Structures are given as structure tokens and as C-alpha cells.
Coordinates of C-alpha atoms and ligand atoms in Angstrom, one line a residue:
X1 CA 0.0 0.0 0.0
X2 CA 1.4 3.4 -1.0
X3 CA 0.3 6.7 0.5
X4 CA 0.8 10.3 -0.4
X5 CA -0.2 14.0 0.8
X6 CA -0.6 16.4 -2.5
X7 CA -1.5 19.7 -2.4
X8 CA -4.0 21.0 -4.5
X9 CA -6.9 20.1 -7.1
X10 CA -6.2 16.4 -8.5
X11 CA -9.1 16.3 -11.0
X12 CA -7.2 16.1 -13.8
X13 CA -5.2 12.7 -13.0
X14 CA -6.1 10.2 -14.9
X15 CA -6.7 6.2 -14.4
X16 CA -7.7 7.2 -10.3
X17 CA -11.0 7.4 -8.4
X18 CA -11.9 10.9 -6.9
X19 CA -13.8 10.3 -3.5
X20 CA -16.1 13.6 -2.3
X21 CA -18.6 14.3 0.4
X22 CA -21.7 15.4 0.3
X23 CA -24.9 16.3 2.8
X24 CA -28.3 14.6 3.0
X25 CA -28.9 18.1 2.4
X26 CA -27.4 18.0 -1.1
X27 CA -24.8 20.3 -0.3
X28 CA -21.2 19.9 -1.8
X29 CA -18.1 19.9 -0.5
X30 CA -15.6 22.4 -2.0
X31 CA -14.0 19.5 -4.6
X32 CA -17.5 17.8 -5.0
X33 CA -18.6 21.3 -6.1
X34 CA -15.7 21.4 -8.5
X35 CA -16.2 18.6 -9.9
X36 CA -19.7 19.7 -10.5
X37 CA -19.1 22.0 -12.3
X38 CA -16.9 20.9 -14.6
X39 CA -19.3 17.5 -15.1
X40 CA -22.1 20.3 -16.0
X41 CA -23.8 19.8 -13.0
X42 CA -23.9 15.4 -13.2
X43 CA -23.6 15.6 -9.6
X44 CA -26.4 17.9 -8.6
X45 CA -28.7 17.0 -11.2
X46 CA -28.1 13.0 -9.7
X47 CA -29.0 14.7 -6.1
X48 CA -32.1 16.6 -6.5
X49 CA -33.3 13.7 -8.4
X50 CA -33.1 12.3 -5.3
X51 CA -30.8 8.7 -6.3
X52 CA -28.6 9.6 -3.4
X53 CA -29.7 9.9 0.4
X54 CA -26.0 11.7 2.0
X55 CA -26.4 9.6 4.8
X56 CA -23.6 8.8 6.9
X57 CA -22.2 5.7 5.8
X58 CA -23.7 5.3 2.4
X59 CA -21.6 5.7 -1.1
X60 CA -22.7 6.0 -4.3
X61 CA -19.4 4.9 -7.4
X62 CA -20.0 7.3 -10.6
X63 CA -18.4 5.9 -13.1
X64 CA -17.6 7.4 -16.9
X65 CA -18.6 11.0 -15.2
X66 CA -18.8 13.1 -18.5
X67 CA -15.6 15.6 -18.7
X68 CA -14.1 14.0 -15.9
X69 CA -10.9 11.8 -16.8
X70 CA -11.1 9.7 -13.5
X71 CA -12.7 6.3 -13.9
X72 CA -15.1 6.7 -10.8
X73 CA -16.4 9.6 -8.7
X74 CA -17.1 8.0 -5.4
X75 CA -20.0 10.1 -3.4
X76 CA -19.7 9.4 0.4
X77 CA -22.7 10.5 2.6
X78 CA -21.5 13.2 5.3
X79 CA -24.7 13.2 7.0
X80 CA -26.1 16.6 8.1
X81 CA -23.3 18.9 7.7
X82 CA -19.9 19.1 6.3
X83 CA -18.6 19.8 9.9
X84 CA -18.3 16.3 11.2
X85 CA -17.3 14.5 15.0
X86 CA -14.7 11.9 14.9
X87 CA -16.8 8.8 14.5
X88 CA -18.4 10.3 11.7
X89 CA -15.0 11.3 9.9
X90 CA -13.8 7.8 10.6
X91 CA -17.2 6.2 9.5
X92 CA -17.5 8.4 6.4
X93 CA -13.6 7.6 5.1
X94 CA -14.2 3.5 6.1
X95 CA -17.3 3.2 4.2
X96 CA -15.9 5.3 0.9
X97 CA -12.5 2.6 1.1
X98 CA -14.6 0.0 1.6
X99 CA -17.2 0.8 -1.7
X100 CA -13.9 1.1 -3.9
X101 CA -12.1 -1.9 -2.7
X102 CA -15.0 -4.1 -4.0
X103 CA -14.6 -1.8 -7.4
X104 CA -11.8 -2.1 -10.2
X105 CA -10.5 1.5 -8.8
X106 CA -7.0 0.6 -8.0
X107 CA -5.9 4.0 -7.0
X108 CA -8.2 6.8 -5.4
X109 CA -8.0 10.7 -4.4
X110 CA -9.4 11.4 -1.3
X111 CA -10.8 14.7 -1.0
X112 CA -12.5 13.7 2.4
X113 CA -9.8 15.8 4.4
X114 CA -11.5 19.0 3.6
X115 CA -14.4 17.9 5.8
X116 CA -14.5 20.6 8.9
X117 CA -13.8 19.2 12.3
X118 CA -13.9 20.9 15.8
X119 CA -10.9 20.0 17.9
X120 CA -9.0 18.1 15.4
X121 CA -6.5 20.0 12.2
X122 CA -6.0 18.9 8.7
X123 CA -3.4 16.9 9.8
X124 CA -5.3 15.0 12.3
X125 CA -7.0 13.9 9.2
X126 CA -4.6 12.8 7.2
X127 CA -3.2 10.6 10.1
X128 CA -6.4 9.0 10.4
X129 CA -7.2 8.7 7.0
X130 CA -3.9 6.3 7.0
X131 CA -4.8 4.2 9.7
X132 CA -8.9 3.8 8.7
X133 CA -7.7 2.7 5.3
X134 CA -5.5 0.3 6.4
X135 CA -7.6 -0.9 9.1
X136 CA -10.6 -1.6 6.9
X137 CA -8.9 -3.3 4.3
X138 CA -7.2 -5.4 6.5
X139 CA -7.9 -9.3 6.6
X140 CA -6.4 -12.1 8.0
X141 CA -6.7 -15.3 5.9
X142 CA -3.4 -17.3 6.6
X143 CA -5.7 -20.3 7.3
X144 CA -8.0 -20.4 4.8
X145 CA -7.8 -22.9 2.1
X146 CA -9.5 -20.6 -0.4
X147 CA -8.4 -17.0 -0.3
X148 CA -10.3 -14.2 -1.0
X149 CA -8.9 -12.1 -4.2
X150 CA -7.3 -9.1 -2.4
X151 CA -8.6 -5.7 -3.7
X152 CA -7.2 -3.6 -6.3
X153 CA -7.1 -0.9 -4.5
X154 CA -3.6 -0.4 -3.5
X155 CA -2.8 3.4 -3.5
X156 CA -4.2 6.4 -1.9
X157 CA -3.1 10.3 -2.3
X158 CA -4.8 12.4 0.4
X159 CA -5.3 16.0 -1.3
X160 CA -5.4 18.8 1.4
X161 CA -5.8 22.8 0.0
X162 CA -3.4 24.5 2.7
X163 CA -0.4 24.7 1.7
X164 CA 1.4 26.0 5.0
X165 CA -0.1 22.8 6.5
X166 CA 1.5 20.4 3.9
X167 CA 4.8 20.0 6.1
X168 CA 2.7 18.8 9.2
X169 CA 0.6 17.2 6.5
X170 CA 3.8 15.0 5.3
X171 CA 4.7 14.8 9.1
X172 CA 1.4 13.0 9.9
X173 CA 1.1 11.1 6.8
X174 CA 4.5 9.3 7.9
X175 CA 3.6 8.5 11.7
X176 CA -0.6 7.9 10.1
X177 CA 1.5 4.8 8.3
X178 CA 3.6 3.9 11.0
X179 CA 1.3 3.7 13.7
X180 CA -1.2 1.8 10.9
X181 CA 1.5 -0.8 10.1
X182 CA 1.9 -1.7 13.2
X183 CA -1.5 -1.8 14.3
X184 CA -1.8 -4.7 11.8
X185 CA 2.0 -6.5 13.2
X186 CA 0.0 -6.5 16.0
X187 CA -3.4 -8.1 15.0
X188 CA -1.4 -10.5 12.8
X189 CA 0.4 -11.6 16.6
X190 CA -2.8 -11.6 18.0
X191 CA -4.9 -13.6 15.3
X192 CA -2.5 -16.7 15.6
X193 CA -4.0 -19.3 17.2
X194 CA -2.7 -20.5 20.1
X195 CA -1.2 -24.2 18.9
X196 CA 1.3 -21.8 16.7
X197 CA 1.6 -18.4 19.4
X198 CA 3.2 -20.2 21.7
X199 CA 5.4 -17.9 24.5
X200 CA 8.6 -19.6 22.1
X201 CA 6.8 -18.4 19.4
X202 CA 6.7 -14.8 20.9
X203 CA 9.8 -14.6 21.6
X204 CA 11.5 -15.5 18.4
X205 CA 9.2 -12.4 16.7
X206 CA 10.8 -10.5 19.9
X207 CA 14.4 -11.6 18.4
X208 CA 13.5 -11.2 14.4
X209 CA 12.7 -7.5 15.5
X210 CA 16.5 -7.2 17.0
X211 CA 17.6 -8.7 13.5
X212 CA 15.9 -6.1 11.7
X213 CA 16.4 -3.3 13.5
X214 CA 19.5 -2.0 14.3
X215 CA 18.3 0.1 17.8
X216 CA 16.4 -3.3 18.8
X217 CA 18.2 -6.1 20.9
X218 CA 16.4 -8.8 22.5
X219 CA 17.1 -10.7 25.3
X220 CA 15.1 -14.0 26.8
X221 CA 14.8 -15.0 30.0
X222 CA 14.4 -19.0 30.1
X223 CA 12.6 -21.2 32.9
X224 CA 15.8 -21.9 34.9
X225 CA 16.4 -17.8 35.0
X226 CA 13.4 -17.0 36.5
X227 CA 13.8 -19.9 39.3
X228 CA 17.1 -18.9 40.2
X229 CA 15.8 -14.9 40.1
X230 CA 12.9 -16.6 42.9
X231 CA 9.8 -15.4 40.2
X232 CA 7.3 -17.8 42.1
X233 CA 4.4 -15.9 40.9
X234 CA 4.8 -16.0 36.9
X235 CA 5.8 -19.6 37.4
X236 CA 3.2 -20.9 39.1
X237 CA 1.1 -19.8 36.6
X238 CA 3.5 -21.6 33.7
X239 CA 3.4 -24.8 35.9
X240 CA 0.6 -26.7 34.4
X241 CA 1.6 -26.2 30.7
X242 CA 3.7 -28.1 28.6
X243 CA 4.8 -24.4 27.2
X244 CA 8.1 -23.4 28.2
X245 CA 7.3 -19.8 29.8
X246 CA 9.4 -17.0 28.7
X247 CA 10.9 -13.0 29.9
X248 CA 11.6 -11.4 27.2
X249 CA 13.2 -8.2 27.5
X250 CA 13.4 -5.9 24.2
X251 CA 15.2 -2.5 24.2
X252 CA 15.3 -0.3 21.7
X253 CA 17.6 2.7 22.2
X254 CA 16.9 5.6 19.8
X255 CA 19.2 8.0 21.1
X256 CA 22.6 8.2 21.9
X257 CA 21.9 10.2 24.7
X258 CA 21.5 8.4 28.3
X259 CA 18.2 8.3 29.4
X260 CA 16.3 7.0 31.9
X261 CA 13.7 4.1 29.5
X262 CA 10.2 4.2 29.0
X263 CA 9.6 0.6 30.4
X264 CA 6.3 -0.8 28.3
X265 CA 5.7 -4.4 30.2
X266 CA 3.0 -6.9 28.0
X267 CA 0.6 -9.7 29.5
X268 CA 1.5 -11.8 27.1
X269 CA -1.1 -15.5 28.2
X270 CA -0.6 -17.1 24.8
X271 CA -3.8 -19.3 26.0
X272 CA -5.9 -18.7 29.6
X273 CA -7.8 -21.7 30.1
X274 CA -8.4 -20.0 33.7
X275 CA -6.1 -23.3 35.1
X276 CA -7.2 -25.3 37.8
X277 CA -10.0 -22.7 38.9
X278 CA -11.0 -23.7 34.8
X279 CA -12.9 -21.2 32.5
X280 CA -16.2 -22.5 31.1
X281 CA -16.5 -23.7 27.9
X282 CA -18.3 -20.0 26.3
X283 CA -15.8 -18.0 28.1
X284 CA -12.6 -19.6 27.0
X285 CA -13.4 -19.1 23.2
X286 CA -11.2 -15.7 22.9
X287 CA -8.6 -16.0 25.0
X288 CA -6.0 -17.1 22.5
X289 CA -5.9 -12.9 22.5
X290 CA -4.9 -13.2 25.9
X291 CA -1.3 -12.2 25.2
X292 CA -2.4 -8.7 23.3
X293 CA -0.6 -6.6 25.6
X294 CA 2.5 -8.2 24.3
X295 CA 2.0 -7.8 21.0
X296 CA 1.1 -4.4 21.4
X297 CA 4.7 -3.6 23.4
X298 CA 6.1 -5.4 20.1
X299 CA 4.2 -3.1 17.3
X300 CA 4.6 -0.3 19.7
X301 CA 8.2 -1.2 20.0
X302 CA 8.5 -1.5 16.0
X303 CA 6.6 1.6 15.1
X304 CA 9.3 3.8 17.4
X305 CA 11.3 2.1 15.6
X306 CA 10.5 2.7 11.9
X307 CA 9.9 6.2 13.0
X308 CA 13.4 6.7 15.1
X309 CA 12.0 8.2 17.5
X310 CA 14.9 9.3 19.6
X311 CA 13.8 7.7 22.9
X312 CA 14.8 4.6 25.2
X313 CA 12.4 1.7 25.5
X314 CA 12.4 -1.0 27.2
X315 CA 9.9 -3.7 26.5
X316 CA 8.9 -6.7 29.0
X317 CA 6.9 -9.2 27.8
X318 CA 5.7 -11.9 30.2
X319 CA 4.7 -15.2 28.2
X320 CA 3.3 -18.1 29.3
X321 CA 0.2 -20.5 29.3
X322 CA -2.4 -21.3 31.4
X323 CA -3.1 -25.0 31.8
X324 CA -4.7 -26.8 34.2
X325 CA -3.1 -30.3 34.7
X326 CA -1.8 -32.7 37.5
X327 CA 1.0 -30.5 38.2
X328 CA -0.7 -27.5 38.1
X329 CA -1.1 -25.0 41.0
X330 CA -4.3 -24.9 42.8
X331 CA -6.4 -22.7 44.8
X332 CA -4.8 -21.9 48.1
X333 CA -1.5 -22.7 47.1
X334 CA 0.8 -19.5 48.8
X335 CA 3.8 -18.7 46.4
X336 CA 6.5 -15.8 46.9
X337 CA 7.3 -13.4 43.7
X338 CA 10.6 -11.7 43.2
X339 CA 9.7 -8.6 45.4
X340 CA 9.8 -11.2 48.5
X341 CA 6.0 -10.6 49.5
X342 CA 3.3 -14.1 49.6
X343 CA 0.5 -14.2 47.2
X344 CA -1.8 -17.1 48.2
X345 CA -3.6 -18.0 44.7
X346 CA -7.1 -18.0 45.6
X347 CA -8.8 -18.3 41.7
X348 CA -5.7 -20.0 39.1
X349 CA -7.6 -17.4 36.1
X350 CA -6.7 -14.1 38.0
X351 CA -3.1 -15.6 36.2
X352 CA -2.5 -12.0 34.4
X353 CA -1.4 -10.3 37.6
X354 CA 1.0 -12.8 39.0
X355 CA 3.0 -13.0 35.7
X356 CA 2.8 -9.4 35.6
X357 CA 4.0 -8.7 39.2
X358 CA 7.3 -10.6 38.6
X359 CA 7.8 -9.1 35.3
X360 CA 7.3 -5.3 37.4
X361 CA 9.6 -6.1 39.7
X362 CA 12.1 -7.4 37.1
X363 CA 11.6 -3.6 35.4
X364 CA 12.8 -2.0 38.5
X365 CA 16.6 -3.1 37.4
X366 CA 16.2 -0.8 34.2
X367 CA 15.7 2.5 36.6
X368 CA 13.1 3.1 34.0
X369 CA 11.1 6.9 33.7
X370 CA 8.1 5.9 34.2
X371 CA 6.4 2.0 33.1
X372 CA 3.2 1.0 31.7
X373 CA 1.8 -2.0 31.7
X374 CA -0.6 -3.8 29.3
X375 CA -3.0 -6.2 29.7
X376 CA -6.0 -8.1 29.3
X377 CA -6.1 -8.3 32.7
X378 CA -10.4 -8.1 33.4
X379 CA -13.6 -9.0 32.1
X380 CA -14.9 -6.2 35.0
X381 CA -13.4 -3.8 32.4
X382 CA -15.8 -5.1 29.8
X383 CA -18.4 -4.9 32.0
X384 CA -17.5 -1.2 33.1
X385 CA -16.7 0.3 29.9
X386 CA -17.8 -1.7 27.3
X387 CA -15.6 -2.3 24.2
X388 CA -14.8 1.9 23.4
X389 CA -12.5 2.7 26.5
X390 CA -9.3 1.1 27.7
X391 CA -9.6 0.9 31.2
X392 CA -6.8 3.2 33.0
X393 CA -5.7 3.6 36.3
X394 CA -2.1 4.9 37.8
X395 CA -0.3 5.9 40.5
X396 CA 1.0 9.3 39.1
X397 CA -1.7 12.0 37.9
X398 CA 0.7 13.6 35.3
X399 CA 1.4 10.0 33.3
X400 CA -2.3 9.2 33.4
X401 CA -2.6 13.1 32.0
X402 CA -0.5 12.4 29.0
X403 CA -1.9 9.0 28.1
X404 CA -5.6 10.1 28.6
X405 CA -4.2 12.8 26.1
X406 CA -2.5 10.9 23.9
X407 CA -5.7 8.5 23.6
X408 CA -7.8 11.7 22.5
X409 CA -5.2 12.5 20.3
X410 CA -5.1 8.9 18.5
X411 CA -8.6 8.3 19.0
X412 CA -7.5 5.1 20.8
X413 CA -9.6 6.4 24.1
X414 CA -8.7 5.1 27.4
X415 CA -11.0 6.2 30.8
X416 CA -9.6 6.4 34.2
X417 CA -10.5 4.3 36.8
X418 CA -9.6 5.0 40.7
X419 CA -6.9 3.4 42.9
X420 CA -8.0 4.7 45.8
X421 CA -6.7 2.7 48.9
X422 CA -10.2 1.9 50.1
X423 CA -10.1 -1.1 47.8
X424 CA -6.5 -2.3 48.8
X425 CA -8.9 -4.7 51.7
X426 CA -10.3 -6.6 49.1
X427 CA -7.3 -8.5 48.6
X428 CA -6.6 -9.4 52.4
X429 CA -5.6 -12.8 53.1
X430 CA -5.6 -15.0 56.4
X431 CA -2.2 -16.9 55.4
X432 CA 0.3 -15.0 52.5
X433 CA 0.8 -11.3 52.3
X434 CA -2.1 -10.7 50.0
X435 CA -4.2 -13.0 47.9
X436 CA -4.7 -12.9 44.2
X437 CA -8.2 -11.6 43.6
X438 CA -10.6 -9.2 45.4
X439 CA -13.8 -10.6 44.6
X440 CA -16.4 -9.3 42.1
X441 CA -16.5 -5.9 43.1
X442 CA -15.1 -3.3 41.4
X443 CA -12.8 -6.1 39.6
X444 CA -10.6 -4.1 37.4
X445 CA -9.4 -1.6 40.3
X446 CA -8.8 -4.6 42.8
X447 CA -6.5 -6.0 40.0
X448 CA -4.4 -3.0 39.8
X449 CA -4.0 -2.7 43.3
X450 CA -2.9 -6.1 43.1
X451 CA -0.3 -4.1 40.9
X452 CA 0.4 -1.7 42.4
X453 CA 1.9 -3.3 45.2
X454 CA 4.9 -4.2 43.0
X455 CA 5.4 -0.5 41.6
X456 CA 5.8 1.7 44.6
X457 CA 9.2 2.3 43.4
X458 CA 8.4 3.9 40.2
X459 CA 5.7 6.4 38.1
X460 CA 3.5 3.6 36.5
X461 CA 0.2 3.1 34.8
X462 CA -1.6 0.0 33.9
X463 CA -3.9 -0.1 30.7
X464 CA -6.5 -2.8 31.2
X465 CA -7.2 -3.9 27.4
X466 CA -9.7 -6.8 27.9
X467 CA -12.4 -5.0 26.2
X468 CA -10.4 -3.2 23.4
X469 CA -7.6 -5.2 22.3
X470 CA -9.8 -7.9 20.5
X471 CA -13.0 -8.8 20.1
X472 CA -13.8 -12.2 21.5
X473 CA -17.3 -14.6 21.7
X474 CA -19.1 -15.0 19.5
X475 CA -18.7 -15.5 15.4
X476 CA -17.1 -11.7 15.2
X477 CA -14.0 -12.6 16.7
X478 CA -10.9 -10.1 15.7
X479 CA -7.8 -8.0 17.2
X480 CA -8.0 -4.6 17.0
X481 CA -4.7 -3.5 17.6
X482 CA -5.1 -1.6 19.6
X483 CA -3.4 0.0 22.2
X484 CA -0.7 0.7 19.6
X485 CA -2.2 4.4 18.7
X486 CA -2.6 5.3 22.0
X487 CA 1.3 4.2 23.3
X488 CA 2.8 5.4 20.0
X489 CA 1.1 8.7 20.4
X490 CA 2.2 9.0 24.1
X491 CA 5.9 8.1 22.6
X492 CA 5.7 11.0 19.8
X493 CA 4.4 13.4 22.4
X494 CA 7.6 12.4 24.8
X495 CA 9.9 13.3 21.7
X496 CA 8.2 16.4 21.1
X497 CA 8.8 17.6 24.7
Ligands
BES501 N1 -7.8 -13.1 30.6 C1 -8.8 -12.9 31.6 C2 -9.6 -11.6 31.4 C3 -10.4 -11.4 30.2 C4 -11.8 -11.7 30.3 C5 -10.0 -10.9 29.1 C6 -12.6 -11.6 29.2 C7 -10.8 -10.8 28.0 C8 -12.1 -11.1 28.0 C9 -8.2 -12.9 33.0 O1 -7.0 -13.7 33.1 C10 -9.2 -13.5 33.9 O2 -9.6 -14.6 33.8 N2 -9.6 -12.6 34.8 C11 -10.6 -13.0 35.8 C12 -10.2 -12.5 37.1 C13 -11.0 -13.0 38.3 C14 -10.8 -14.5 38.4 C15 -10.6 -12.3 39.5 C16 -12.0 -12.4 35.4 O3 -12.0 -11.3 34.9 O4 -13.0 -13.1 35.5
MN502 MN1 -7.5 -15.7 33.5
ZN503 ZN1 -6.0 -14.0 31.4

């Protein structure tokens, strides 16, 4: 896929397909009215004869438009206005990608960045328009006997009208494909089922990145490490799988200078079968995306990366799987992590947090700025915020700030949850230091102050992704991608500084 910003009217160009937006209203946007004009009216004339609606959503592919040399004029619905909110821009650009992909039009014009926004520039749109493309034309197919014919459509100039913006223009345009090559890195990870993404598997992509890259190394943390390190936690959750687990650490160092690392730590369950305390058969479907978070500190990783970003990363990913077998651990058993302090395990699938407390406490030898952890760590996040918001909560106002920010910013939203010390209690237990689950209250906070117990020593936020990463149960099952916006974002925003 090949993307460009160009400046200007692109009528004229020949063997493309002009997309334009209109109102239910029948008004024109400034290149729709152009092209009206020279077509001696085609386009109004097909409006007020009422054969298209405007609606949000809807297309309409012109072709053989008299005087127009394109091959297709592609009318997408803009709804009420040409002022539109975010969901609309991203709806309105998705649907017009979508109508031409299933058309011959290999390459298209987008005139859709001329559509007004509050809150968000031109080159806000031409980042998005990036990412929406690729996201919708994105499919995964590796195991299917008979592919689907991929779409022609394989190139896409934005055209913006402000010059003194085409600099930021070309500036977006570069991170918009960055951040939207990644995303899809990520959802390939993801998509693997879990006989083939197993934590080895993981962490060979983790060491193919420090082949490729230059800035990246990799380093991987066997079994025996982690016994003689005393991480009882993350291996007690490894115990009853036949899956070696793995550490992998993954730095990427875009800058000569020294500098403290942004440490980016992964959940990274390649399968949660919830272990001995054993998911039912409905809720298991879906948690081969259980290891999202550590994809997303890969693509995350890899778009810094193939932006050179001049920062220091550090990436943790915690792999392993959970199995329930006759070796397994069970309820009650009390285990010690690598900070020293007892965990008894009181439910096997509340796994996320005990690989994720060794892996924290592992961090703390990288002196890092500030760490954020991934992870789809609750289904009390789906329940509290649906599938829209990433669940956030933090132990430093200014880091949740930025990342609430850079969420807006990416339109990769996150919402903050409370880590108030009230719900510390929860987690009280007769025998160890503190047991592994707080009950069914407020499920996603008693999970990060399960946490947050192994990051008093640094600035840290968790980013609970169970609702947003993928899309699990039922027959729509996909990744998203997502956080990788969000944390890329956040990284730009650090380099900008
Ligand atoms: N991986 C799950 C969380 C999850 C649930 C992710 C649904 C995506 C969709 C996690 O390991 C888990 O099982 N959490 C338990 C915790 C409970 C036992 C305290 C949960 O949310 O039920
Ligand atoms: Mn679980
Ligand atoms: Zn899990």
C-alpha cells in the first residue's frame, strides 16, 4: 500500500477514483462542487433527483462521469453537515475505502480531508485517514484454504488545499503509516491461534525485531532464569503447561543520549484456560488474545522504531500458558514473587497479575522513567466500559494526563478508573501477604491494586485492554490492535517535549 499527501486540485489525473462528500442536504463539499461544475452539474442534477440519500455511511461509485478523466467519482454520505465529529469522519472515510475496494479502482484521491472538524487540524486527518484505510482493508486469511482475491485498490493520495499545512501534512502522513503498520503487526500476533503463538513463538518475533532493526536487541529470560531470580508468581502460573514460559526483554535505544527508558511491560497468556479454577467452555473461546498486551509492546516497539524516534524503550513481555493439569497449581497454594512478598492464589484465572508482578519487579533493574503496563487483565473492564475505553488507572496524575491525552489525540480512548486505597482490603488474606483476587467488586481496580503493590518504586500506569484489544465470543472474533495508537502517540508526544 502506497500513500501520499498532495497539495491542490487532482481532478485532472487520470486512471484514479476521486472520493467527495456530500450532505443529506445536497450540499457539496468544496472538490464535489468542482467537480460539478466541470461534469455540467452530473452531480447535482443525480442529487435533486433524489438517487442519493447523504447519509452517513452510504456511497454511491460514478463511473464514466462526463468531462471527468477519472474512472469513478465516489460520493460518500457526510450526514447533516460538512462539519463532522470523529466517529463520523472515521465512518465516512471507512465506508468510501470500503465501496472502492470491492470496485476495479486501483488507486483513489481522497478529497475527504476538507471535511470541517472541531478539535482536530487537517493533519489530524490525514493521520487518520492512514490508519482507517488500512484498518478496513485489513484481513487475515493465513488459514484459509481458499483465499479471498485481495482488492485492487492499492494506492491512496490524500489532497489537502493549505499549503502552510502540507509540512505537518507530510509529518502525519508518515507516523498515520507507521502507527497503521503496526497496528496490523500487531493483529497478525494476536490472530495466531494459540497451537502456533506459543510464548517460544513470541519470543522468536521479539528476536526477528533485533535482526531487523539496528536500535532493537532482544534478550530471553528461560525457565531456569526466572527460578534462580525466585519469580514464584509467573511460574506458578507456567506450571501446568507443557509451554516453556518466557521473559523477554526488548530495548530499543533511539538515542545516543543516556536516558532514563520508558519501560512498556506486556501480559503476554498465549492461552488462559483460567487453570485449575477452569474457565467454562463460552468463556474460553477468545482468550487465545490473551497475550495482546504483548504484542502491542512489540508493534509499539517496532513503530518507534520505523519512525526513530529518539527515545529509550524498554519492553517486558511476560509469556506463558495457562493449563490446568496434575501438576498444576491450585487454589490456596501461597507462592513468593521476586519482590519477596506471599501471594496465596485463591482463583488459578486471576493468572495475568502474578506474571505481571514478577515481570514489574524485574523492570525495576532498568531504573526506568516511568512504566506502563498492558493487559487483558479483566472482564470487569468489559463490563464497566464496554468495548470503546481502555480501562486506565495509575499511581501518578501527570502519566495518566499524557496517556488520557494521547488516547484523545489517537482516537485510541482510554477512561480512568480509581486506585483509591479503600479497595487495597479486598485483597486481604488469612495466610500470605495478599491473595490474588478481590472478589467481584469493582474487579478491574482490585486488579491494579494487586499491581500496584509491585510499583511503589516507580511512576507507572496500567492499561487494562480486555475489552479493546480484540473482540472475543461470539462469530465476530478479531484484534484490534489496539493500544498501539494510543502508546505510539504517548511516545511522539515524549519526543516532542
Ligand atoms: N484473561 C482474563 C480476562 C479477560 C476476560 C480478558 C474476558 C478478555 C475477556 C483474565 O485472566 C481473567 O480470567 N480474569 C478474571 C479475574 C478473576 C478470576 C478475579 C476475570 O476477569 O474473571
Ligand atoms: Mn484468567
Ligand atoms: Zn488471562
Amino acid at each position: 500500500m502506497k500513500f501520499t499527501v498532495k497539495l491542490g486540485d487532482l481532478d485532472k489525473q487520470r486512471k484514479t477514483s476521486l472520493i467527495v462528500g456530500v450532505t443529506e442536504k445536497g450540499e457539496l463539499s468544496p472538490s464535489a462542487k468542482r467537480l460539478d461544475k466541470t461534469s455540467q452539474n452530473f452531480i447535482s442534477k443525480l442529487l435533486k433527483k433524489g438517487d442519493f440519500q447523504g447519509k452517513i455511511g452510504s456511497t454511491l461509485l460514478l463511473p464514466s462521469v462526463p468531462h471527468i478523466q477519472a474512472d469513478h467519482i465516489l460520493l460518500a454520505g457526510c450526514g447533516e453537515t460538512l462539519t463532522v465529529n470523529e466517529r463520523d469522519f472515521r465512518r465516512i472515510v471507512s465506508s468510501s475505502i470500503k465501496a472502492l475496494s470491492s470496485s476495479s479502482a486501483s488507486h483513489a484521491v481522497s478529497y475527504l480531508a476538507e471535511l470541517q472538524m472541531d478539535g482536530h487540524d487537517l493533519a489530524w486527518r490525514v493521520k487518520q485517514t492512514v490508519e482507517i484505510f488500512v484498518d478496513t482493508l485489513y484481513c487475515f486469511q493465513q488459514y484459509k484454504s481458499k483465499k479471498s482475491t485481495a482488492p485492487a485498490l492499492k494506492e491512496l493520495t490524500i489532497a489537502i488545499a493549505d499549503k502552510k499545512a502540507l509540512s505537518a501534512c507530510e509529518k502525519a502522513l508518515k507516523q498515520g503509516i507507521a502507527i497503521a503498520e503496526n497496528v496490523s503487526y500487531t493483529k497478525n500476533l494476536a490472530n495466531q491461534p494459540s497451537n502456533i503463538c506459543t510464548p517460544s513463538y513470541m519470543a522468536e518475533q521479539a528476536k526477528k525485531l533485533a535482526k531487523e532493526y539496528k536500535a532493537i536487541s532482544t534478550k530471553v529470560l528461560e525457565e531456569k532464569d526466572m527460578r534462580k531470580l525466585g519469580m514464584g508468581a509467573f511460574l506458578a502460573v507456567a506450571k501446568g503447561s507443557a509451554q516453556a514460559p518466557k521473559l523477554v526483554c526488548i530495548e530499543y535505544k533511539g538515542t545516543a543520549k543516556k536516558q532514563a527508558p520508558i519501560a512498556l511491560v506486556g501480559k503476554g497468556i498465549t492461552f488462559d484456560t483460567g487453570g485449575i479454577s477452569l474457565k467454562p467452555a463460552d468463556a474460553m473461546v477468545g482468550m487465545k488474545y490473551d497475550m495482546c498486551g504483548s504484542a502491542t509492546v512489540l508493534g509499539t516497539i517496532k513503530a518507534a522504531a520505523d519512525l526513530k524516534l529518539p527515545i529509550h524503550i524498554v519492553g517486558i513481555l511476560a509469556l506463558a500458558e495457562n493449563m490446568p493439569s496434575g501438576v498444576a497449581t491450585k487454589p490456596e497454594d501461597i507462592v513468593t514473587t521476586l519482590s519477596g512478598q506471599t501471594v496465596e492464589i485463591l482463583n488459578t484465572d486471576a493468572e495475568g497479575r502474578l506474571v505481571l508482578c514478577d515481570a514489574l519487579t524485574y523492570c525495576e533493574r532498568y531504573k526506568p522513567a516511568v512504566v506502563i503496563d498492558i493487559a487483558t487483565l479483566t472482564g470487569a473492564v468489559v463490563v464497566a466500559l464496554g468495548h470503546h475505553a481502555t480501562g486506565l488507572l495509575s499511581n501518578n496524575d501527570k502519566l495518566a494526563k499524557d496517556l488520557l491525552h494521547a488516547g484523545i489525540q489517537s482516537h485510541d480512548r482510554a477512561w480512568q478508573l480509581p486506585l483509591w486505597e479503600e479497595y487495597q482490603e479486598q485483597l486481604r488474606s488469612p495466610f500470605a501477604d495478599m491473595s490474588n483476587t478481590g472478589g467481584r467488586m469493582g474487579g478491574t481496580i482490585t486488579a491494579a491494586c494487586f499491581l500496584s503493590r509491585f510499583t511503589k518504586k516507580f511512576t507507572w500506569a496500567h492499561l487494562d485492554v480486555a475489552g479493546t484489544a480484540a473482540m472475543m465470543g461470539g462469530t465476530d472474533r478479531y484484534a484490534t490492535g489496539r493500544p498501539v495508537p494510543l502508546l505510539t502517540q504517548y511516545l511522539i508526544n515524549q519526543c516532542e517535549k
